[in-house]
CSV table of C-alpha atoms in Angstrom, one decimal:
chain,number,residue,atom,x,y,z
E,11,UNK,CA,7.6,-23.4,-2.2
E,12,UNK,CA,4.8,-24.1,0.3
E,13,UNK,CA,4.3,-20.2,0.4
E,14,UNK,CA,2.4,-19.2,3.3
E,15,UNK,CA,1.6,-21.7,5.7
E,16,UNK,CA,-0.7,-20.9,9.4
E,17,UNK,CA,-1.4,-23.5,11.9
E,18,UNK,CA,-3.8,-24.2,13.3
E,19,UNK,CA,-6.3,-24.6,10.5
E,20,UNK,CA,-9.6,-24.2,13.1
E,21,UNK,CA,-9.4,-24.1,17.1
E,22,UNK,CA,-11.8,-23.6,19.6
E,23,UNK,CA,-11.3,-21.3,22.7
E,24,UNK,CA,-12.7,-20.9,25.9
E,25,UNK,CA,-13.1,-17.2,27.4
E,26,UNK,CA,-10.0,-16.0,28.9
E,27,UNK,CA,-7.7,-19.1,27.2
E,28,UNK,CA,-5.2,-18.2,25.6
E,29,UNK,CA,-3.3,-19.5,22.4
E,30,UNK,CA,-0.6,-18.6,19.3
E,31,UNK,CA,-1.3,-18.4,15.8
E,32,UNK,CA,1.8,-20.0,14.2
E,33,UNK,CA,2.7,-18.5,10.5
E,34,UNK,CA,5.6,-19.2,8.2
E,35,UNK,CA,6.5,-18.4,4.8
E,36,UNK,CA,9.4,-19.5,2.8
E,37,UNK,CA,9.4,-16.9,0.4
E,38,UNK,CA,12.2,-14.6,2.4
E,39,UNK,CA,9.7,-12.6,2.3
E,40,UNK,CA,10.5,-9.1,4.6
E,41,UNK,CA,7.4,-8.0,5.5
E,42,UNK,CA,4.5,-10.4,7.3
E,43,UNK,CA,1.2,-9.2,8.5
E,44,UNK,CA,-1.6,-10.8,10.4
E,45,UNK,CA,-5.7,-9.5,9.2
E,46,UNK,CA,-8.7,-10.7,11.0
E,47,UNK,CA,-12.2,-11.0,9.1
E,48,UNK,CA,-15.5,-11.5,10.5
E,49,UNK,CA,-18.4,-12.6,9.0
E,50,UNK,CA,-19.5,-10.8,5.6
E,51,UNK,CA,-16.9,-8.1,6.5
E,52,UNK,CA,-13.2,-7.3,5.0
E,53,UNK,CA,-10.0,-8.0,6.3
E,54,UNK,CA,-8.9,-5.7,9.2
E,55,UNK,CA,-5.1,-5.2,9.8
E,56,UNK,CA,-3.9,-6.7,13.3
E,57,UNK,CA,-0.1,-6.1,13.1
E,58,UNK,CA,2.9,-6.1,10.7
E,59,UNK,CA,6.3,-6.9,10.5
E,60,UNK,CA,9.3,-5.0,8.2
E,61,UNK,CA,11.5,-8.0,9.5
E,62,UNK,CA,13.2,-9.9,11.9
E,63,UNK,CA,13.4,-7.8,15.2
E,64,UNK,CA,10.3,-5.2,14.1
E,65,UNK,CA,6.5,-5.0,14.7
E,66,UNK,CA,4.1,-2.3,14.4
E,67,UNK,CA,0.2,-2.2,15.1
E,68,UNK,CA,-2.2,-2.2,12.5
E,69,UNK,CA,-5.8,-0.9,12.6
E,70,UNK,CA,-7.3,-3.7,15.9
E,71,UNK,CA,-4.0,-4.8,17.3
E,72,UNK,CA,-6.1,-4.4,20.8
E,73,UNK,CA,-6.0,-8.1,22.5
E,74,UNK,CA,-3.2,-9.3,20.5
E,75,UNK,CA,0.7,-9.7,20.6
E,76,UNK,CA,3.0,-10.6,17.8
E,77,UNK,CA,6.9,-11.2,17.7
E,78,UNK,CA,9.6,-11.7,14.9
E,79,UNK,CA,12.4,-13.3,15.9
E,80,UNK,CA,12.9,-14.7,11.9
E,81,UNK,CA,12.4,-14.3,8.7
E,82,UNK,CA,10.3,-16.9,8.7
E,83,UNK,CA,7.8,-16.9,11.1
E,84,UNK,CA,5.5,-13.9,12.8
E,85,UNK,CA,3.0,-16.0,15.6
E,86,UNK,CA,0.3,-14.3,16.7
E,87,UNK,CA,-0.5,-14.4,20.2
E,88,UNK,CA,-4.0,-14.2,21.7
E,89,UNK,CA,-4.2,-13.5,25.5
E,90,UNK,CA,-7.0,-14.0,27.5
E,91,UNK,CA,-9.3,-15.0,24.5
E,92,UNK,CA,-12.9,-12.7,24.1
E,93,UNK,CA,-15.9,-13.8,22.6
E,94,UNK,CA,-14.9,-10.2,20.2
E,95,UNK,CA,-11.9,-12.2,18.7
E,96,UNK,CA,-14.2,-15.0,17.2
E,97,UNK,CA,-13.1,-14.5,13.6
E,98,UNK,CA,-11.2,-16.3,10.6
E,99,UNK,CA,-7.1,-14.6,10.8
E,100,UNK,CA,-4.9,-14.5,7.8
E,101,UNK,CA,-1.2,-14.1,7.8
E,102,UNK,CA,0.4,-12.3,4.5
E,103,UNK,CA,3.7,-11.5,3.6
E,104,UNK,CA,5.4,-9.4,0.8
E,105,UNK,CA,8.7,-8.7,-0.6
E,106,UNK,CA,10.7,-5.5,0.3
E,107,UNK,CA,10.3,-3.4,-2.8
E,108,UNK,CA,8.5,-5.5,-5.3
E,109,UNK,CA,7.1,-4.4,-8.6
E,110,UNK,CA,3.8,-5.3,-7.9
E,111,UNK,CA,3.4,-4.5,-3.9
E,112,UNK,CA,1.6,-8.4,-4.1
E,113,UNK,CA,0.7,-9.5,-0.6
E,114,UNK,CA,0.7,-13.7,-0.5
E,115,UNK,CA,-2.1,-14.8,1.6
E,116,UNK,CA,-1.8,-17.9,4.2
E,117,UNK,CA,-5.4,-20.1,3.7
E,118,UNK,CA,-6.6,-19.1,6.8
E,119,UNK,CA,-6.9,-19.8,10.8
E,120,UNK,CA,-10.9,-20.2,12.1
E,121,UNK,CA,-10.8,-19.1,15.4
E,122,UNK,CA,-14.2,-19.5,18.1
E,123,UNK,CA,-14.3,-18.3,21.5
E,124,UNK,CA,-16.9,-19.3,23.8
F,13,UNK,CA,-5.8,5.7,1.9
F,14,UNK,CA,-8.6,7.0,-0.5
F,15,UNK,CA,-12.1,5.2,0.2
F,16,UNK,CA,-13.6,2.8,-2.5
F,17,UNK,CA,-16.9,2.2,-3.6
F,18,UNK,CA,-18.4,-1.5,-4.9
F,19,UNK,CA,-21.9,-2.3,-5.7
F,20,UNK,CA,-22.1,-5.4,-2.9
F,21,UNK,CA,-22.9,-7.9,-5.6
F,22,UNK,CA,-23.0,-8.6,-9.2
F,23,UNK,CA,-24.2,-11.5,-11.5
F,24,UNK,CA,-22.8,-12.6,-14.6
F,25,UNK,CA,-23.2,-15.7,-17.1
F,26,UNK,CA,-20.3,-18.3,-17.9
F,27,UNK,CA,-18.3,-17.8,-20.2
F,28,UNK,CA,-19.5,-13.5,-20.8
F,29,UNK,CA,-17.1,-10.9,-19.6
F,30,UNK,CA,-17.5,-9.9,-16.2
F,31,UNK,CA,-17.2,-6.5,-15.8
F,32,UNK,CA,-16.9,-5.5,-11.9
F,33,UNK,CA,-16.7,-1.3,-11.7
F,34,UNK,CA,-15.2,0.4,-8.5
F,35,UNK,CA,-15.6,4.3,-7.5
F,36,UNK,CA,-12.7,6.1,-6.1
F,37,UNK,CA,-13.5,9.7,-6.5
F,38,UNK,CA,-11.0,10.8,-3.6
F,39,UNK,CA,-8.0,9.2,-5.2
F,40,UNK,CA,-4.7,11.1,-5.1
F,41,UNK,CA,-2.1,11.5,-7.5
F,42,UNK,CA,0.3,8.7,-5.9
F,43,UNK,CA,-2.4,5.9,-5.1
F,44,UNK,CA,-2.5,3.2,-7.0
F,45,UNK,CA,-5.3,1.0,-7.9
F,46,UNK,CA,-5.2,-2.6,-6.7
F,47,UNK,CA,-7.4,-5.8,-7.1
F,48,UNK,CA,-7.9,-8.7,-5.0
F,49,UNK,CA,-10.4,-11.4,-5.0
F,50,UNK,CA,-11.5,-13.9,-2.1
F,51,UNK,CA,-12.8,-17.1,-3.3
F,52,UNK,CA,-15.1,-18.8,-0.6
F,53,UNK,CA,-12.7,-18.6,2.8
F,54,UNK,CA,-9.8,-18.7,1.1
F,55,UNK,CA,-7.3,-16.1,1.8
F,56,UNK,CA,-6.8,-13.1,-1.0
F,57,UNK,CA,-5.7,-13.3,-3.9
F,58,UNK,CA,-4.1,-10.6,-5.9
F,59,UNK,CA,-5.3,-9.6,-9.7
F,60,UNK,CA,-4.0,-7.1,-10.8
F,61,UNK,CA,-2.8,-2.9,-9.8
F,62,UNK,CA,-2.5,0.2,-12.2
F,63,UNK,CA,-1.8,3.7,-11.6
F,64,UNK,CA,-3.4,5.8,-14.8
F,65,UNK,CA,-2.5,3.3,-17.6
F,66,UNK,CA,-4.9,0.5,-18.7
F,67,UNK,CA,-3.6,-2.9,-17.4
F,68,UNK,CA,-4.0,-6.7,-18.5
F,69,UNK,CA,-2.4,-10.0,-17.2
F,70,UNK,CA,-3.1,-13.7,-17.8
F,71,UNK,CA,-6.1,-13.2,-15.1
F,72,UNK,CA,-7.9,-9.8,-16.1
F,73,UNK,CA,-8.0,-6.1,-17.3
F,74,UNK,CA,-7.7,-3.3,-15.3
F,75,UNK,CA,-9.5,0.0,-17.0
F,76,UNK,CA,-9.0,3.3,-15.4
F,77,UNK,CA,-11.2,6.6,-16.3
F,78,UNK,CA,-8.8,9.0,-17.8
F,79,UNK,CA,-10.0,11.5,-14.6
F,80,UNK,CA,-9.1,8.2,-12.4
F,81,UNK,CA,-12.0,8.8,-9.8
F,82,UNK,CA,-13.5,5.0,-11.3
F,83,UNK,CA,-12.1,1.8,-12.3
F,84,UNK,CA,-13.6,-1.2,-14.1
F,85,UNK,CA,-11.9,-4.9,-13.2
F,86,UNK,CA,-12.8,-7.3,-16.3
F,87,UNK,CA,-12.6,-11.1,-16.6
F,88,UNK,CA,-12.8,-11.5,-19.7
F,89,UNK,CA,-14.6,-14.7,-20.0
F,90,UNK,CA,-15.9,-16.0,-16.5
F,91,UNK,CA,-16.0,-19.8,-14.9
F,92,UNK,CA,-17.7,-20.8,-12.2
F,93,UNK,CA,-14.2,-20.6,-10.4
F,94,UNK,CA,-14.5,-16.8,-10.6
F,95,UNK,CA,-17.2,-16.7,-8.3
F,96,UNK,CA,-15.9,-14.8,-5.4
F,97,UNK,CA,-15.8,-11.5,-3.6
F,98,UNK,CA,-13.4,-8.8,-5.2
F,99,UNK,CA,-12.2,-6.1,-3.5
F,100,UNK,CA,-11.0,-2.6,-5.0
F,101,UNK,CA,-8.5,-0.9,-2.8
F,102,UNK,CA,-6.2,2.1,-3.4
F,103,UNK,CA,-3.0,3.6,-2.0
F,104,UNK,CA,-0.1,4.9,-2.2
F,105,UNK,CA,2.7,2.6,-3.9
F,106,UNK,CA,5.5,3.6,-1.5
F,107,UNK,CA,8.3,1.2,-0.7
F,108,UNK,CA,7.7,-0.5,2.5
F,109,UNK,CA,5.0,-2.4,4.2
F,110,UNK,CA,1.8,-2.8,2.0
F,111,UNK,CA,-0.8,-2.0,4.6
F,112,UNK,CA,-4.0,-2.8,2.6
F,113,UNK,CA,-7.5,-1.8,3.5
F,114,UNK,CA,-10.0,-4.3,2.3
F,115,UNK,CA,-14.0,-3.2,2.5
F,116,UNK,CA,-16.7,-5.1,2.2
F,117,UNK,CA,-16.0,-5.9,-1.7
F,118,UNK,CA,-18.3,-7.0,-4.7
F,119,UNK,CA,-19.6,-10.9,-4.6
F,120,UNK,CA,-19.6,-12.0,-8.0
F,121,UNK,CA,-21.3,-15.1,-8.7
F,122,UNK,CA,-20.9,-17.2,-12.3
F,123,UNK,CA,-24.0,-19.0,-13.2
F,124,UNK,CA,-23.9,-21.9,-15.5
């Protein structure tokens, strides 16, 4: 299993660009969720997924739009890119009713807008 | 969720027992107790949860006061490849979406 996998790895924007986030996981996995984290700070919830057809907004889901049409993958899509959304964006998933509630982490998409 | 409490960062020697404490005086009856760490800019990865009852795995122990309000994570003998940031978050373990909230965490650093 590859696990969690986000493209791409680092990408440079200019203001008012826009661009998706790709994310995948092969776990079958129900529930996906994008974070961002700024510098020195913790991980702030963007939006989630219960599954294929379902999205909900997390805690900043201002700037952002997300879609599931699979399993499999939950893109994130960053319109009319800010200087604000400069951050490092994690995509997680977890199983529907797991022991442990373990969210799998993707390795991360570096994001600059200038 | 119930807020959490870390010291921002922590020390320890290789090969000691890190012990990395976490304050949640507000927890509620339901809300569990979960660890994650963040090695360099890696994305999270999970330790380790509990609810009252002390907890181990192959990675750490989890110690809960009997009055739950504080929590200790311990690695029981530290590498340098534990040198990290550790967060300390709590909620509710309710079947659905696991919506955590990370703060700012503990940075433990391993020195030789």
């Amino acid at each position: 299993n590859a696990g969690v996998t986000q493209t791409p790895k680092f990408r440079i924007l200019k203001i008012g660009q826009s661009m998706t986030l790709q994310c995948t996981q092969d776990m079958n996995h129900n529930y996906m969720y994008w974070y961002r984290q700024d510098p020195g700070m913790g991980l702030k919830l963007i939006y989630y997924s219960v599954g294929a057809g379902i999205t909900d907004k997390g805690e900043v889901p201002n700037g952002y739009n997300v879609s599931r049409s699979t399993t499999e993958d939950f893109p994130l899509r960053l319109e009319l890119a800010a200087p604000s959304q400069t951050s490092v964006y994690f995509c997680a998933s977890s199983i529907a009713g797991g022991n442990t509630g373990e969210l799998f982490f993707g390795e991360g998409s570096r994001l600059t807008v200038l | 969720d119930a807020k959490t409490t870390q010291p921002p960062s922590m020390d320890c020697a290789e090969g000691r027992a890190a012990n990395l404490p976490c304050n949640h005086s507000t927890i509620s009856g339901n809300e569990y107790v979960y660890w994650y760490r963040q090695i360099h800019s890696q994305g999270p990865q999970y330790i380790i949860h509990g609810l009252k009852n002390n907890e181990t795995n192959e990675m750490a122990s989890l110690i809960i006061t009997e009055d739950r309000k504080s929590s200790t994570l311990i690695l029981p003998h530290a590498t340098l490849r534990d040198t990290a940031v550790y967060y300390c978050i709590v909620r509710p373990r309710i079947q659905g979406a696991q919506k955590l909230v990370f703060g700012q965490g503990t940075r433990l650093t391993i020195n030789p």
